[in-house]
Amino acid sequence: MDIIQRNLFRLLRSGAFGSQEQIEPMSAFKWERLYQIAMLHDVIPYAYKGISNCHSQFFMHLTDKQELTWKRAYEEITSHPADNEEDTFLRADILTNPMLNSQLQNILDDEHSDMITRQLLLQLIRVMRHILNEGMPIRQLLELGMMLHQHNKQINFDQLRQWIKKLRLTQMCQLEGECLILFFGFHAEDLPFVTPLQSKRTSQIAQELLEFTNTRSHDWYFSQDDDSIFVHNSNSSAMFSHVRRSSRYFRYHPTESLTNFFASFVHSLSHIEE
């Protein structure tokens, strides 16, 4: 990770978990870039709390204008929380593979199972859907970590492991857990659903995922102009990134990855005017 990414994750760890972090020195330009990334990933509230916690540090050199920008963004987001505008295709309560989705619905419909454990399962699936379609979901991964941190003693991890195995999520959840360890300071013992042996490729994989953060699933949807019969793609580079990502992370969940790619393609066609 470069210095901007390292400082961003330090601020997020401090803001979300109250950890003691040491900020590296950066130029005003790099602080501006960090703000843009935080805005892109919708993590301004957590990063701003981190800035407040680290404000007295020697290397926290924000200009007055930048401090005002952060404060205004934080106040705007916290006082007027946006409606859930997330693409419906990324819903965590539905898998694109019919067989796995049927099993997921049976799990969610089981009123005798623990509610918090079911919510954690959905959060794990939510992160997976973003990884397959958009790259590193920093906010979703952070919220997964916060849920684990807040409800660790209430979660039925034995039941969770059974569900993960049943839905063939083992390798994907392993990747998510290793990202929590790498980015947010978790330890293997904090994540009972993760194998303690960390993959040597985690850092490389995490960096690859971070490289996709400039695109979103809606960036490559097909559309049609009001005054034209021709269909065009909104962002061809985003579409090719989606193709590469689908093939690259196929091994983490082969069954869902394949159907997810075709389902996302069909979903993109739904944006064409009838």
CSV table of C-alpha atoms in Angstrom, one decimal:
chain,number,residue,atom,x,y,z
A,1,MET,CA,0.0,0.0,0.0
A,2,ASP,CA,1.1,3.5,-0.6
A,3,ILE,CA,1.3,6.2,2.1
A,4,ILE,CA,-2.2,7.6,1.3
A,5,GLN,CA,-3.8,4.1,1.7
A,6,ARG,CA,-1.8,3.4,4.9
A,7,ASN,CA,-2.9,6.6,6.5
A,8,LEU,CA,-6.5,6.1,5.4
A,9,PHE,CA,-6.6,2.7,7.1
A,10,ARG,CA,-5.0,4.2,10.2
A,11,LEU,CA,-7.7,6.8,10.4
A,12,LEU,CA,-10.4,4.3,9.9
A,13,ARG,CA,-9.0,2.0,12.6
A,14,SER,CA,-8.8,4.9,15.0
A,15,GLY,CA,-12.2,6.2,14.1
A,16,ALA,CA,-14.1,2.9,14.1
A,17,PHE,CA,-12.2,1.0,16.9
A,18,GLY,CA,-10.5,3.7,18.9
A,19,SER,CA,-7.0,2.3,18.3
A,20,GLN,CA,-3.9,4.3,18.8
A,21,GLU,CA,-2.4,5.1,15.4
A,22,GLN,CA,0.7,7.0,14.3
A,23,ILE,CA,0.1,9.1,11.1
A,24,GLU,CA,2.8,9.3,8.5
A,25,PRO,CA,3.7,12.8,7.2
A,26,MET,CA,2.0,13.8,3.9
A,27,SER,CA,1.7,16.8,1.7
A,28,ALA,CA,-1.5,18.8,1.3
A,29,PHE,CA,-2.0,17.2,-2.1
A,30,LYS,CA,-1.9,13.7,-0.6
A,31,TRP,CA,-4.3,14.7,2.1
A,32,GLU,CA,-6.6,16.0,-0.6
A,33,ARG,CA,-6.3,12.6,-2.4
A,34,LEU,CA,-7.0,10.8,0.9
A,35,TYR,CA,-10.2,12.9,1.3
A,36,GLN,CA,-11.3,11.9,-2.3
A,37,ILE,CA,-10.8,8.2,-1.6
A,38,ALA,CA,-12.7,8.5,1.7
A,39,MET,CA,-15.5,10.2,-0.1
A,40,LEU,CA,-15.5,7.6,-2.9
A,41,HIS,CA,-15.8,4.8,-0.4
A,42,ASP,CA,-18.4,6.6,1.8
A,43,VAL,CA,-16.2,6.3,4.9
A,44,ILE,CA,-16.0,10.1,5.7
A,45,PRO,CA,-17.6,9.7,9.2
A,46,TYR,CA,-15.1,7.1,10.3
A,47,ALA,CA,-12.1,8.8,8.8
A,48,TYR,CA,-13.1,12.2,10.3
A,49,LYS,CA,-13.4,10.6,13.8
A,50,GLY,CA,-9.9,9.2,13.2
A,51,ILE,CA,-8.6,12.7,12.3
A,52,SER,CA,-10.1,14.1,15.5
A,53,ASN,CA,-8.5,11.3,17.6
A,54,CYS,CA,-5.1,11.9,15.9
A,55,HIS,CA,-5.4,15.7,15.7
A,56,SER,CA,-2.6,16.5,18.2
A,57,GLN,CA,0.0,14.4,16.4
A,58,PHE,CA,3.0,16.2,14.9
A,59,PHE,CA,2.4,14.9,11.4
A,60,MET,CA,-1.3,15.8,11.1
A,61,HIS,CA,-0.8,18.7,8.8
A,62,LEU,CA,-4.2,19.6,7.3
A,63,THR,CA,-4.7,23.1,6.0
A,64,ASP,CA,-7.5,25.2,7.4
A,65,LYS,CA,-9.4,24.8,4.2
A,66,GLN,CA,-9.0,21.0,4.3
A,67,GLU,CA,-10.1,20.8,8.0
A,68,LEU,CA,-13.2,22.9,7.1
A,69,THR,CA,-14.0,20.6,4.1
A,70,TRP,CA,-13.7,17.5,6.3
A,71,LYS,CA,-15.9,19.0,9.0
A,72,ARG,CA,-18.6,20.1,6.5
A,73,ALA,CA,-18.6,16.7,4.8
A,74,TYR,CA,-18.9,15.0,8.2
A,75,GLU,CA,-21.8,17.2,9.4
A,76,GLU,CA,-23.6,16.9,6.1
A,77,ILE,CA,-23.4,13.1,6.0
A,78,THR,CA,-24.3,12.6,9.7
A,79,SER,CA,-27.1,15.1,9.8
A,80,HIS,CA,-28.7,14.0,6.5
A,81,PRO,CA,-27.9,10.3,6.2
A,82,ALA,CA,-28.5,9.2,2.6
A,83,ASP,CA,-31.1,6.6,1.7
A,84,ASN,CA,-29.7,3.2,0.8
A,85,GLU,CA,-28.8,3.9,-2.8
A,86,GLU,CA,-26.8,0.7,-3.2
A,87,ASP,CA,-27.5,-1.1,-6.5
A,88,THR,CA,-30.2,-3.7,-5.9
A,89,PHE,CA,-28.0,-6.2,-7.7
A,90,LEU,CA,-25.6,-6.1,-4.7
A,91,ARG,CA,-28.3,-7.2,-2.2
A,92,ALA,CA,-26.7,-9.6,0.3
A,93,ASP,CA,-29.9,-11.6,0.9
A,94,ILE,CA,-29.9,-13.1,-2.6
A,95,LEU,CA,-27.2,-15.2,-4.4
A,96,THR,CA,-27.2,-15.4,-8.2
A,97,ASN,CA,-26.7,-19.2,-8.2
A,98,PRO,CA,-30.3,-20.7,-7.9
A,99,MET,CA,-29.2,-23.7,-5.8
A,100,LEU,CA,-27.1,-21.7,-3.4
A,101,ASN,CA,-29.8,-19.0,-3.2
A,102,SER,CA,-32.4,-21.6,-2.2
A,103,GLN,CA,-30.2,-22.8,0.6
A,104,LEU,CA,-29.5,-19.2,1.7
A,105,GLN,CA,-33.3,-18.5,1.8
A,106,ASN,CA,-33.8,-21.6,4.0
A,107,ILE,CA,-31.2,-20.3,6.4
A,108,LEU,CA,-32.7,-16.8,6.5
A,109,ASP,CA,-36.2,-18.2,7.0
A,110,ASP,CA,-35.2,-20.3,10.0
A,111,GLU,CA,-36.6,-18.4,12.9
A,112,HIS,CA,-35.0,-20.8,15.4
A,113,SER,CA,-31.4,-19.7,14.4
A,114,ASP,CA,-29.7,-16.7,16.0
A,115,MET,CA,-30.6,-13.4,14.4
A,116,ILE,CA,-27.2,-11.8,14.9
A,117,THR,CA,-25.4,-14.8,13.4
A,118,ARG,CA,-27.7,-14.5,10.3
A,119,GLN,CA,-26.9,-10.8,10.1
A,120,LEU,CA,-23.2,-11.6,10.1
A,121,LEU,CA,-23.7,-14.1,7.4
A,122,LEU,CA,-25.4,-11.5,5.3
A,123,GLN,CA,-22.6,-9.0,5.9
A,124,LEU,CA,-20.0,-11.6,4.8
A,125,ILE,CA,-22.1,-12.2,1.6
A,126,ARG,CA,-22.4,-8.4,1.1
A,127,VAL,CA,-18.6,-8.0,1.1
A,128,MET,CA,-18.3,-10.9,-1.3
A,129,ARG,CA,-20.8,-9.4,-3.8
A,130,HIS,CA,-18.8,-6.1,-3.8
A,131,ILE,CA,-15.5,-7.9,-4.3
A,132,LEU,CA,-16.9,-9.8,-7.3
A,133,ASN,CA,-18.5,-6.7,-8.8
A,134,GLU,CA,-16.6,-3.6,-7.7
A,135,GLY,CA,-13.3,-4.4,-6.0
A,136,MET,CA,-12.4,-3.7,-2.4
A,137,PRO,CA,-15.5,-2.6,-0.4
A,138,ILE,CA,-13.8,-0.6,2.3
A,139,ARG,CA,-16.9,0.6,4.0
A,140,GLN,CA,-18.6,-2.8,3.9
A,141,LEU,CA,-15.5,-4.5,5.1
A,142,LEU,CA,-15.2,-2.0,8.0
A,143,GLU,CA,-18.8,-2.5,9.0
A,144,LEU,CA,-18.2,-6.2,9.0
A,145,GLY,CA,-15.3,-5.6,11.4
A,146,MET,CA,-17.4,-3.4,13.6
A,147,MET,CA,-20.1,-6.0,13.8
A,148,LEU,CA,-17.6,-8.7,14.8
A,149,HIS,CA,-16.0,-6.3,17.3
A,150,GLN,CA,-19.4,-5.4,18.9
A,151,HIS,CA,-21.2,-8.8,18.9
A,152,ASN,CA,-18.3,-11.3,19.0
A,153,LYS,CA,-19.6,-13.0,22.2
A,154,GLN,CA,-23.2,-13.2,20.9
A,155,ILE,CA,-22.3,-14.9,17.6
A,156,ASN,CA,-22.8,-18.6,17.1
A,157,PHE,CA,-19.6,-19.3,15.2
A,158,ASP,CA,-20.3,-23.1,15.0
A,159,GLN,CA,-23.5,-22.4,13.2
A,160,LEU,CA,-21.8,-19.8,11.1
A,161,ARG,CA,-19.1,-22.2,9.9
A,162,GLN,CA,-21.8,-24.7,8.9
A,163,TRP,CA,-23.6,-22.1,6.9
A,164,ILE,CA,-20.4,-20.9,5.2
A,165,LYS,CA,-19.5,-24.5,4.2
A,166,LYS,CA,-23.1,-25.1,3.0
A,167,LEU,CA,-23.0,-22.0,0.8
A,168,ARG,CA,-19.5,-22.8,-0.4
A,169,LEU,CA,-18.2,-19.5,1.0
A,170,THR,CA,-15.2,-20.9,2.8
A,171,GLN,CA,-12.4,-19.5,0.6
A,172,MET,CA,-14.2,-16.1,0.1
A,173,CYS,CA,-14.7,-15.7,3.9
A,174,GLN,CA,-11.1,-16.6,4.4
A,175,LEU,CA,-10.1,-13.8,2.0
A,176,GLU,CA,-12.4,-11.4,3.9
A,177,GLY,CA,-11.0,-12.4,7.2
A,178,GLU,CA,-7.4,-12.0,6.0
A,179,CYS,CA,-8.3,-8.5,4.7
A,180,LEU,CA,-9.7,-7.6,8.2
A,181,ILE,CA,-6.4,-8.8,9.7
A,182,LEU,CA,-4.3,-6.8,7.1
A,183,PHE,CA,-6.3,-3.6,7.0
A,184,PHE,CA,-8.0,-3.3,10.4
A,185,GLY,CA,-5.7,-4.9,12.9
A,186,PHE,CA,-7.8,-8.0,13.7
A,187,HIS,CA,-6.1,-11.2,14.9
A,188,ALA,CA,-6.9,-14.8,13.8
A,189,GLU,CA,-8.4,-15.6,17.2
A,190,ASP,CA,-10.9,-12.7,16.6
A,191,LEU,CA,-12.2,-14.6,13.5
A,192,PRO,CA,-13.1,-18.2,14.4
A,193,PHE,CA,-14.4,-18.8,10.9
A,194,VAL,CA,-10.9,-18.1,9.4
A,195,THR,CA,-8.1,-20.7,9.1
A,196,PRO,CA,-5.2,-19.4,11.2
A,197,LEU,CA,-2.7,-20.0,8.4
A,198,GLN,CA,-2.7,-16.7,6.4
A,199,SER,CA,-2.1,-16.8,2.7
A,200,LYS,CA,1.2,-15.3,1.5
A,201,ARG,CA,-0.7,-13.8,-1.4
A,202,THR,CA,-3.2,-11.8,0.8
A,203,SER,CA,-1.3,-8.5,0.4
A,204,GLN,CA,-1.0,-8.9,-3.3
A,205,ILE,CA,-4.7,-9.9,-3.7
A,206,ALA,CA,-5.8,-7.0,-1.4
A,207,GLN,CA,-3.7,-4.5,-3.5
A,208,GLU,CA,-5.3,-5.9,-6.7
A,209,LEU,CA,-8.7,-5.3,-5.2
A,210,LEU,CA,-7.8,-1.8,-4.2
A,211,GLU,CA,-6.9,-1.1,-7.8
A,212,PHE,CA,-10.5,-1.6,-8.9
A,213,THR,CA,-11.9,1.1,-6.5
A,214,ASN,CA,-12.2,3.7,-9.3
A,215,THR,CA,-15.1,1.8,-10.9
A,216,ARG,CA,-18.6,0.8,-9.7
A,217,SER,CA,-21.0,-1.8,-11.1
A,218,HIS,CA,-23.2,0.8,-12.6
A,219,ASP,CA,-20.3,2.3,-14.6
A,220,TRP,CA,-20.5,-0.4,-17.2
A,221,TYR,CA,-24.3,-0.7,-17.6
A,222,PHE,CA,-25.7,-0.6,-21.1
A,223,SER,CA,-27.9,2.3,-21.9
A,224,GLN,CA,-29.8,3.9,-24.7
A,225,ASP,CA,-30.2,7.6,-25.5
A,226,ASP,CA,-33.7,9.0,-25.7
A,227,ASP,CA,-33.2,10.1,-29.3
A,228,SER,CA,-31.4,7.0,-30.6
A,229,ILE,CA,-32.1,3.4,-31.3
A,230,PHE,CA,-28.5,2.5,-30.6
A,231,VAL,CA,-27.3,0.8,-27.4
A,232,HIS,CA,-24.0,1.7,-25.9
A,233,ASN,CA,-21.9,0.9,-22.9
A,234,SER,CA,-21.3,3.7,-20.4
A,235,ASN,CA,-17.7,2.7,-19.6
A,236,SER,CA,-16.0,0.0,-21.6
A,237,SER,CA,-12.9,0.0,-19.4
A,238,ALA,CA,-15.1,-0.7,-16.4
A,239,MET,CA,-16.7,-3.6,-18.2
A,240,PHE,CA,-13.4,-5.1,-19.1
A,241,SER,CA,-12.3,-4.7,-15.4
A,242,HIS,CA,-15.4,-6.6,-14.4
A,243,VAL,CA,-14.5,-9.4,-16.8
A,244,ARG,CA,-10.9,-9.6,-15.5
A,245,ARG,CA,-12.1,-9.5,-11.9
A,246,SER,CA,-14.7,-12.2,-12.4
A,247,SER,CA,-12.0,-14.6,-13.8
A,248,ARG,CA,-9.3,-13.6,-11.3
A,249,TYR,CA,-11.4,-14.3,-8.2
A,250,PHE,CA,-13.2,-17.3,-9.8
A,251,ARG,CA,-11.3,-19.7,-7.5
A,252,TYR,CA,-12.6,-18.1,-4.4
A,253,HIS,CA,-16.2,-19.0,-5.2
A,254,PRO,CA,-16.5,-20.8,-8.6
A,255,THR,CA,-20.2,-21.5,-8.4
A,256,GLU,CA,-21.3,-18.0,-7.5
A,257,SER,CA,-18.6,-16.2,-9.5
A,258,LEU,CA,-19.8,-17.7,-12.8
A,259,THR,CA,-23.5,-17.0,-12.3
A,260,ASN,CA,-22.7,-13.6,-10.8
A,261,PHE,CA,-21.0,-12.5,-14.0
A,262,PHE,CA,-23.9,-13.6,-16.3
A,263,ALA,CA,-26.4,-12.2,-13.8
A,264,SER,CA,-24.6,-8.8,-13.7
A,265,PHE,CA,-24.5,-8.8,-17.5
A,266,VAL,CA,-28.3,-9.4,-17.7
A,267,HIS,CA,-28.9,-6.8,-15.0
A,268,SER,CA,-26.9,-4.2,-17.0
A,269,LEU,CA,-29.2,-4.9,-20.0
A,270,SER,CA,-32.2,-4.0,-17.9
A,271,HIS,CA,-31.1,-0.3,-18.1
A,272,ILE,CA,-31.9,-0.2,-21.8
A,273,GLU,CA,-35.1,1.6,-22.6
A,274,GLU,CA,-37.8,-0.7,-23.9
